[in-house]
Amino acid sequence: MDEKQRLDALELALKNEKQERAFYLKQAQRTANPIGKAMFLQIADDELEHYERLKELHEKWAAQQKWPEGLPLTVKGTPIMTVLKGVLAKVSSAPDTDSGDLEALKTAIDFEAKGAAFYAELRDGVTDPKQKAFFDLLAGIEHEHYVALRDAELFLTDPGAWYTAKEHHGLDGG
């Protein structure tokens, strides 16, 4: 992948991050489910930060016609893996789920899987260690979103299976 192709890919990433954030904010507003609301709001915040870092990178890269030197390209980690348990600690029973919640989760899972693959492809298409590390970080965060959303989907469709898988309670009756 040459510089032009990577810059074009960055433009696509900007578009995707912006569209995904809008989707997550809309879903957070739509759902009455506290798990869905918390997950969607957290991911929307993460996507905003990704967008801001990518925009800064894109502007400097386009102006200099090369990967910008000295640009601190860090992205904060995501607390997404703790969101579900945090909400569960605050509610007394499993929240109601509607078909819109599950459809939104499936769409979000697809977004995140594609995002992780996209950033991994960018990572694998570069040799510069700074570029590789940056795209690897983004791929990893998108993968964390994917895993957390799959966990939420399991909890909302089969809370018993989620508790068995995530809380590691024995079923031996003892």
PDB file of C-alpha atoms in Angstrom:
ATOM      1  CA  MET A   1       0.000   0.000   0.000  1.00  0.00           C
ATOM      2  CA  ASP A   2       1.554   3.300  -1.049  1.00  0.00           C
ATOM      3  CA  GLU A   3       1.237   6.683   0.696  1.00  0.00           C
ATOM      4  CA  LYS A   4      -1.741   7.789  -1.433  1.00  0.00           C
ATOM      5  CA  GLN A   5      -3.628   4.576  -0.731  1.00  0.00           C
ATOM      6  CA  ARG A   6      -2.975   4.926   3.010  1.00  0.00           C
ATOM      7  CA  LEU A   7      -4.137   8.543   2.960  1.00  0.00           C
ATOM      8  CA  ASP A   8      -7.299   7.481   1.085  1.00  0.00           C
ATOM      9  CA  ALA A   9      -7.819   4.721   3.654  1.00  0.00           C
ATOM     10  CA  LEU A  10      -7.463   7.302   6.414  1.00  0.00           C
ATOM     11  CA  GLU A  11     -10.194   9.400   4.787  1.00  0.00           C
ATOM     12  CA  LEU A  12     -12.434   6.329   4.754  1.00  0.00           C
ATOM     13  CA  ALA A  13     -11.610   5.691   8.422  1.00  0.00           C
ATOM     14  CA  LEU A  14     -12.616   9.264   9.281  1.00  0.00           C
ATOM     15  CA  LYS A  15     -15.939   8.819   7.510  1.00  0.00           C
ATOM     16  CA  ASN A  16     -16.569   5.487   9.229  1.00  0.00           C
ATOM     17  CA  GLU A  17     -15.712   6.759  12.717  1.00  0.00           C
ATOM     18  CA  LYS A  18     -18.059   9.716  12.277  1.00  0.00           C
ATOM     19  CA  GLN A  19     -20.930   7.557  10.984  1.00  0.00           C
ATOM     20  CA  GLU A  20     -20.451   4.960  13.699  1.00  0.00           C
ATOM     21  CA  ARG A  21     -20.439   7.609  16.441  1.00  0.00           C
ATOM     22  CA  ALA A  22     -23.717   9.015  15.122  1.00  0.00           C
ATOM     23  CA  PHE A  23     -25.181   5.502  15.106  1.00  0.00           C
ATOM     24  CA  TYR A  24     -24.091   4.837  18.703  1.00  0.00           C
ATOM     25  CA  LEU A  25     -25.475   8.156  19.963  1.00  0.00           C
ATOM     26  CA  LYS A  26     -28.799   7.493  18.230  1.00  0.00           C
ATOM     27  CA  GLN A  27     -29.009   4.011  19.735  1.00  0.00           C
ATOM     28  CA  ALA A  28     -28.104   5.280  23.216  1.00  0.00           C
ATOM     29  CA  GLN A  29     -30.922   7.797  22.988  1.00  0.00           C
ATOM     30  CA  ARG A  30     -33.396   5.248  21.591  1.00  0.00           C
ATOM     31  CA  THR A  31     -32.911   2.422  24.069  1.00  0.00           C
ATOM     32  CA  ALA A  32     -34.376   2.247  27.548  1.00  0.00           C
ATOM     33  CA  ASN A  33     -32.059  -0.630  28.401  1.00  0.00           C
ATOM     34  CA  PRO A  34     -29.333   0.632  30.797  1.00  0.00           C
ATOM     35  CA  ILE A  35     -26.789  -1.877  29.469  1.00  0.00           C
ATOM     36  CA  GLY A  36     -27.325  -0.828  25.860  1.00  0.00           C
ATOM     37  CA  LYS A  37     -27.329   2.843  26.794  1.00  0.00           C
ATOM     38  CA  ALA A  38     -24.039   2.592  28.726  1.00  0.00           C
ATOM     39  CA  MET A  39     -22.333   0.498  26.052  1.00  0.00           C
ATOM     40  CA  PHE A  40     -23.436   2.755  23.202  1.00  0.00           C
ATOM     41  CA  LEU A  41     -22.421   5.940  25.026  1.00  0.00           C
ATOM     42  CA  GLN A  42     -18.971   4.579  25.892  1.00  0.00           C
ATOM     43  CA  ILE A  43     -18.289   3.423  22.349  1.00  0.00           C
ATOM     44  CA  ALA A  44     -19.560   6.750  20.974  1.00  0.00           C
ATOM     45  CA  ASP A  45     -17.005   8.516  23.202  1.00  0.00           C
ATOM     46  CA  ASP A  46     -14.257   6.172  22.005  1.00  0.00           C
ATOM     47  CA  GLU A  47     -15.202   6.735  18.358  1.00  0.00           C
ATOM     48  CA  LEU A  48     -15.064  10.500  18.866  1.00  0.00           C
ATOM     49  CA  GLU A  49     -11.543  10.237  20.189  1.00  0.00           C
ATOM     50  CA  HIS A  50     -10.538   8.002  17.274  1.00  0.00           C
ATOM     51  CA  TYR A  51     -12.027  10.538  14.869  1.00  0.00           C
ATOM     52  CA  GLU A  52     -10.114  13.419  16.479  1.00  0.00           C
ATOM     53  CA  ARG A  53      -6.767  11.564  16.386  1.00  0.00           C
ATOM     54  CA  LEU A  54      -7.333  10.430  12.803  1.00  0.00           C
ATOM     55  CA  LYS A  55      -8.362  13.926  11.718  1.00  0.00           C
ATOM     56  CA  GLU A  56      -5.210  15.425  13.234  1.00  0.00           C
ATOM     57  CA  LEU A  57      -3.113  12.754  11.518  1.00  0.00           C
ATOM     58  CA  HIS A  58      -4.911  13.225   8.193  1.00  0.00           C
ATOM     59  CA  GLU A  59      -4.506  17.020   8.199  1.00  0.00           C
ATOM     60  CA  LYS A  60      -0.783  16.875   8.908  1.00  0.00           C
ATOM     61  CA  TRP A  61      -0.178  13.946   6.570  1.00  0.00           C
ATOM     62  CA  ALA A  62      -2.030  15.650   3.708  1.00  0.00           C
ATOM     63  CA  ALA A  63      -0.157  18.926   4.264  1.00  0.00           C
ATOM     64  CA  GLN A  64       3.276  17.279   4.465  1.00  0.00           C
ATOM     65  CA  GLN A  65       2.529  14.517   1.922  1.00  0.00           C
ATOM     66  CA  LYS A  66       4.109  11.996   4.297  1.00  0.00           C
ATOM     67  CA  TRP A  67       3.524  10.478   7.718  1.00  0.00           C
ATOM     68  CA  PRO A  68       4.019  13.408  10.121  1.00  0.00           C
ATOM     69  CA  GLU A  69       7.087  13.246  12.318  1.00  0.00           C
ATOM     70  CA  GLY A  70       6.741  14.191  15.952  1.00  0.00           C
ATOM     71  CA  LEU A  71       2.939  13.948  16.010  1.00  0.00           C
ATOM     72  CA  PRO A  72       1.939  12.232  19.244  1.00  0.00           C
ATOM     73  CA  LEU A  73      -0.473   9.602  18.034  1.00  0.00           C
ATOM     74  CA  THR A  74      -1.837   8.126  21.173  1.00  0.00           C
ATOM     75  CA  VAL A  75      -5.371   7.018  21.745  1.00  0.00           C
ATOM     76  CA  LYS A  76      -6.637   6.457  25.241  1.00  0.00           C
ATOM     77  CA  GLY A  77      -7.655   2.950  26.104  1.00  0.00           C
ATOM     78  CA  THR A  78     -11.290   2.022  26.409  1.00  0.00           C
ATOM     79  CA  PRO A  79     -13.015   0.970  29.622  1.00  0.00           C
ATOM     80  CA  ILE A  80     -15.617  -0.861  27.532  1.00  0.00           C
ATOM     81  CA  MET A  81     -14.885  -4.264  29.065  1.00  0.00           C
ATOM     82  CA  THR A  82     -16.029  -3.008  32.484  1.00  0.00           C
ATOM     83  CA  VAL A  83     -19.211  -1.256  31.337  1.00  0.00           C
ATOM     84  CA  LEU A  84     -21.466  -4.320  31.413  1.00  0.00           C
ATOM     85  CA  LYS A  85     -20.412  -5.392  34.902  1.00  0.00           C
ATOM     86  CA  GLY A  86     -20.655  -1.796  36.111  1.00  0.00           C
ATOM     87  CA  VAL A  87     -24.259  -1.526  34.958  1.00  0.00           C
ATOM     88  CA  LEU A  88     -25.134  -4.949  36.363  1.00  0.00           C
ATOM     89  CA  ALA A  89     -23.835  -3.862  39.777  1.00  0.00           C
ATOM     90  CA  LYS A  90     -26.370  -1.002  39.725  1.00  0.00           C
ATOM     91  CA  VAL A  91     -29.516  -2.843  38.598  1.00  0.00           C
ATOM     92  CA  SER A  92     -31.511  -5.340  40.627  1.00  0.00           C
ATOM     93  CA  SER A  93     -32.674  -7.469  37.697  1.00  0.00           C
ATOM     94  CA  ALA A  94     -31.934  -8.092  34.064  1.00  0.00           C
ATOM     95  CA  PRO A  95     -33.274  -5.136  32.075  1.00  0.00           C
ATOM     96  CA  ASP A  96     -35.930  -5.556  29.427  1.00  0.00           C
ATOM     97  CA  THR A  97     -34.633  -5.953  25.908  1.00  0.00           C
ATOM     98  CA  ASP A  98     -36.506  -5.279  22.708  1.00  0.00           C
ATOM     99  CA  SER A  99     -35.811  -6.379  19.164  1.00  0.00           C
ATOM    100  CA  GLY A 100     -34.414  -2.916  18.375  1.00  0.00           C
ATOM    101  CA  ASP A 101     -31.752  -3.366  21.052  1.00  0.00           C
ATOM    102  CA  LEU A 102     -30.673  -6.699  19.641  1.00  0.00           C
ATOM    103  CA  GLU A 103     -30.685  -5.416  16.063  1.00  0.00           C
ATOM    104  CA  ALA A 104     -28.584  -2.417  17.115  1.00  0.00           C
ATOM    105  CA  LEU A 105     -26.119  -4.733  18.879  1.00  0.00           C
ATOM    106  CA  LYS A 106     -25.799  -6.897  15.777  1.00  0.00           C
ATOM    107  CA  THR A 107     -25.156  -3.831  13.622  1.00  0.00           C
ATOM    108  CA  ALA A 108     -22.599  -2.545  16.131  1.00  0.00           C
ATOM    109  CA  ILE A 109     -20.851  -5.923  16.284  1.00  0.00           C
ATOM    110  CA  ASP A 110     -20.543  -5.860  12.503  1.00  0.00           C
ATOM    111  CA  PHE A 111     -19.155  -2.273  12.572  1.00  0.00           C
ATOM    112  CA  GLU A 112     -16.525  -3.211  15.120  1.00  0.00           C
ATOM    113  CA  ALA A 113     -15.469  -6.428  13.389  1.00  0.00           C
ATOM    114  CA  LYS A 114     -15.005  -4.534  10.127  1.00  0.00           C
ATOM    115  CA  GLY A 115     -13.182  -1.706  11.920  1.00  0.00           C
ATOM    116  CA  ALA A 116     -10.741  -4.095  13.598  1.00  0.00           C
ATOM    117  CA  ALA A 117     -10.046  -5.800  10.264  1.00  0.00           C
ATOM    118  CA  PHE A 118      -9.637  -2.452   8.482  1.00  0.00           C
ATOM    119  CA  TYR A 119      -7.067  -1.119  10.969  1.00  0.00           C
ATOM    120  CA  ALA A 120      -5.269  -4.477  11.026  1.00  0.00           C
ATOM    121  CA  GLU A 121      -4.989  -4.296   7.229  1.00  0.00           C
ATOM    122  CA  LEU A 122      -3.531  -0.794   7.490  1.00  0.00           C
ATOM    123  CA  ARG A 123      -1.124  -2.021  10.178  1.00  0.00           C
ATOM    124  CA  ASP A 124      -0.036  -4.934   8.025  1.00  0.00           C
ATOM    125  CA  GLY A 125       0.465  -2.662   5.012  1.00  0.00           C
ATOM    126  CA  VAL A 126       3.141  -0.491   6.637  1.00  0.00           C
ATOM    127  CA  THR A 127       6.692  -1.091   7.762  1.00  0.00           C
ATOM    128  CA  ASP A 128       7.309   2.016   9.856  1.00  0.00           C
ATOM    129  CA  PRO A 129       7.103   0.985  13.541  1.00  0.00           C
ATOM    130  CA  LYS A 130       5.223   4.159  14.567  1.00  0.00           C
ATOM    131  CA  GLN A 131       2.590   3.672  11.889  1.00  0.00           C
ATOM    132  CA  LYS A 132       2.325  -0.023  12.679  1.00  0.00           C
ATOM    133  CA  ALA A 133       1.884   0.666  16.416  1.00  0.00           C
ATOM    134  CA  PHE A 134      -0.780   3.332  15.819  1.00  0.00           C
ATOM    135  CA  PHE A 135      -2.914   1.179  13.536  1.00  0.00           C
ATOM    136  CA  ASP A 136      -2.398  -1.815  15.816  1.00  0.00           C
ATOM    137  CA  LEU A 137      -3.711   0.221  18.750  1.00  0.00           C
ATOM    138  CA  LEU A 138      -6.831   1.194  16.807  1.00  0.00           C
ATOM    139  CA  ALA A 139      -7.368  -2.406  15.658  1.00  0.00           C
ATOM    140  CA  GLY A 140      -7.074  -3.578  19.256  1.00  0.00           C
ATOM    141  CA  ILE A 141      -9.597  -1.062  20.564  1.00  0.00           C
ATOM    142  CA  GLU A 142     -12.080  -1.942  17.831  1.00  0.00           C
ATOM    143  CA  HIS A 143     -11.602  -5.608  18.757  1.00  0.00           C
ATOM    144  CA  GLU A 144     -12.287  -4.791  22.431  1.00  0.00           C
ATOM    145  CA  HIS A 145     -15.508  -3.068  21.355  1.00  0.00           C
ATOM    146  CA  TYR A 146     -16.432  -6.162  19.350  1.00  0.00           C
ATOM    147  CA  VAL A 147     -15.830  -8.505  22.305  1.00  0.00           C
ATOM    148  CA  ALA A 148     -17.730  -6.265  24.741  1.00  0.00           C
ATOM    149  CA  LEU A 149     -20.687  -5.994  22.368  1.00  0.00           C
ATOM    150  CA  ARG A 150     -20.739  -9.781  21.918  1.00  0.00           C
ATOM    151  CA  ASP A 151     -20.763 -10.102  25.725  1.00  0.00           C
ATOM    152  CA  ALA A 152     -23.686  -7.684  25.938  1.00  0.00           C
ATOM    153  CA  GLU A 153     -25.513  -9.622  23.227  1.00  0.00           C
ATOM    154  CA  LEU A 154     -25.016 -12.873  25.148  1.00  0.00           C
ATOM    155  CA  PHE A 155     -26.190 -11.274  28.385  1.00  0.00           C
ATOM    156  CA  LEU A 156     -29.306  -9.819  26.784  1.00  0.00           C
ATOM    157  CA  THR A 157     -30.246 -13.023  24.962  1.00  0.00           C
ATOM    158  CA  ASP A 158     -29.192 -15.583  27.590  1.00  0.00           C
ATOM    159  CA  PRO A 159     -28.234 -14.112  30.983  1.00  0.00           C
ATOM    160  CA  GLY A 160     -27.717 -17.571  32.474  1.00  0.00           C
ATOM    161  CA  ALA A 161     -25.149 -18.484  29.824  1.00  0.00           C
ATOM    162  CA  TRP A 162     -23.429 -15.132  30.321  1.00  0.00           C
ATOM    163  CA  TYR A 163     -23.160 -15.638  34.081  1.00  0.00           C
ATOM    164  CA  THR A 164     -21.852 -19.165  33.570  1.00  0.00           C
ATOM    165  CA  ALA A 165     -19.256 -18.032  31.019  1.00  0.00           C
ATOM    166  CA  LYS A 166     -18.185 -14.758  32.620  1.00  0.00           C
ATOM    167  CA  GLU A 167     -18.656 -15.307  36.325  1.00  0.00           C
ATOM    168  CA  HIS A 168     -17.303 -18.890  36.250  1.00  0.00           C
ATOM    169  CA  HIS A 169     -19.804 -20.233  38.726  1.00  0.00           C
ATOM    170  CA  GLY A 170     -19.810 -23.965  39.027  1.00  0.00           C
ATOM    171  CA  LEU A 171     -22.871 -25.987  38.206  1.00  0.00           C
ATOM    172  CA  ASP A 172     -21.925 -28.910  40.428  1.00  0.00           C
ATOM    173  CA  GLY A 173     -24.599 -28.173  43.008  1.00  0.00           C
ATOM    174  CA  GLY A 174     -22.044 -28.017  45.799  1.00  0.00           C
TER     175      GLY A 174
END
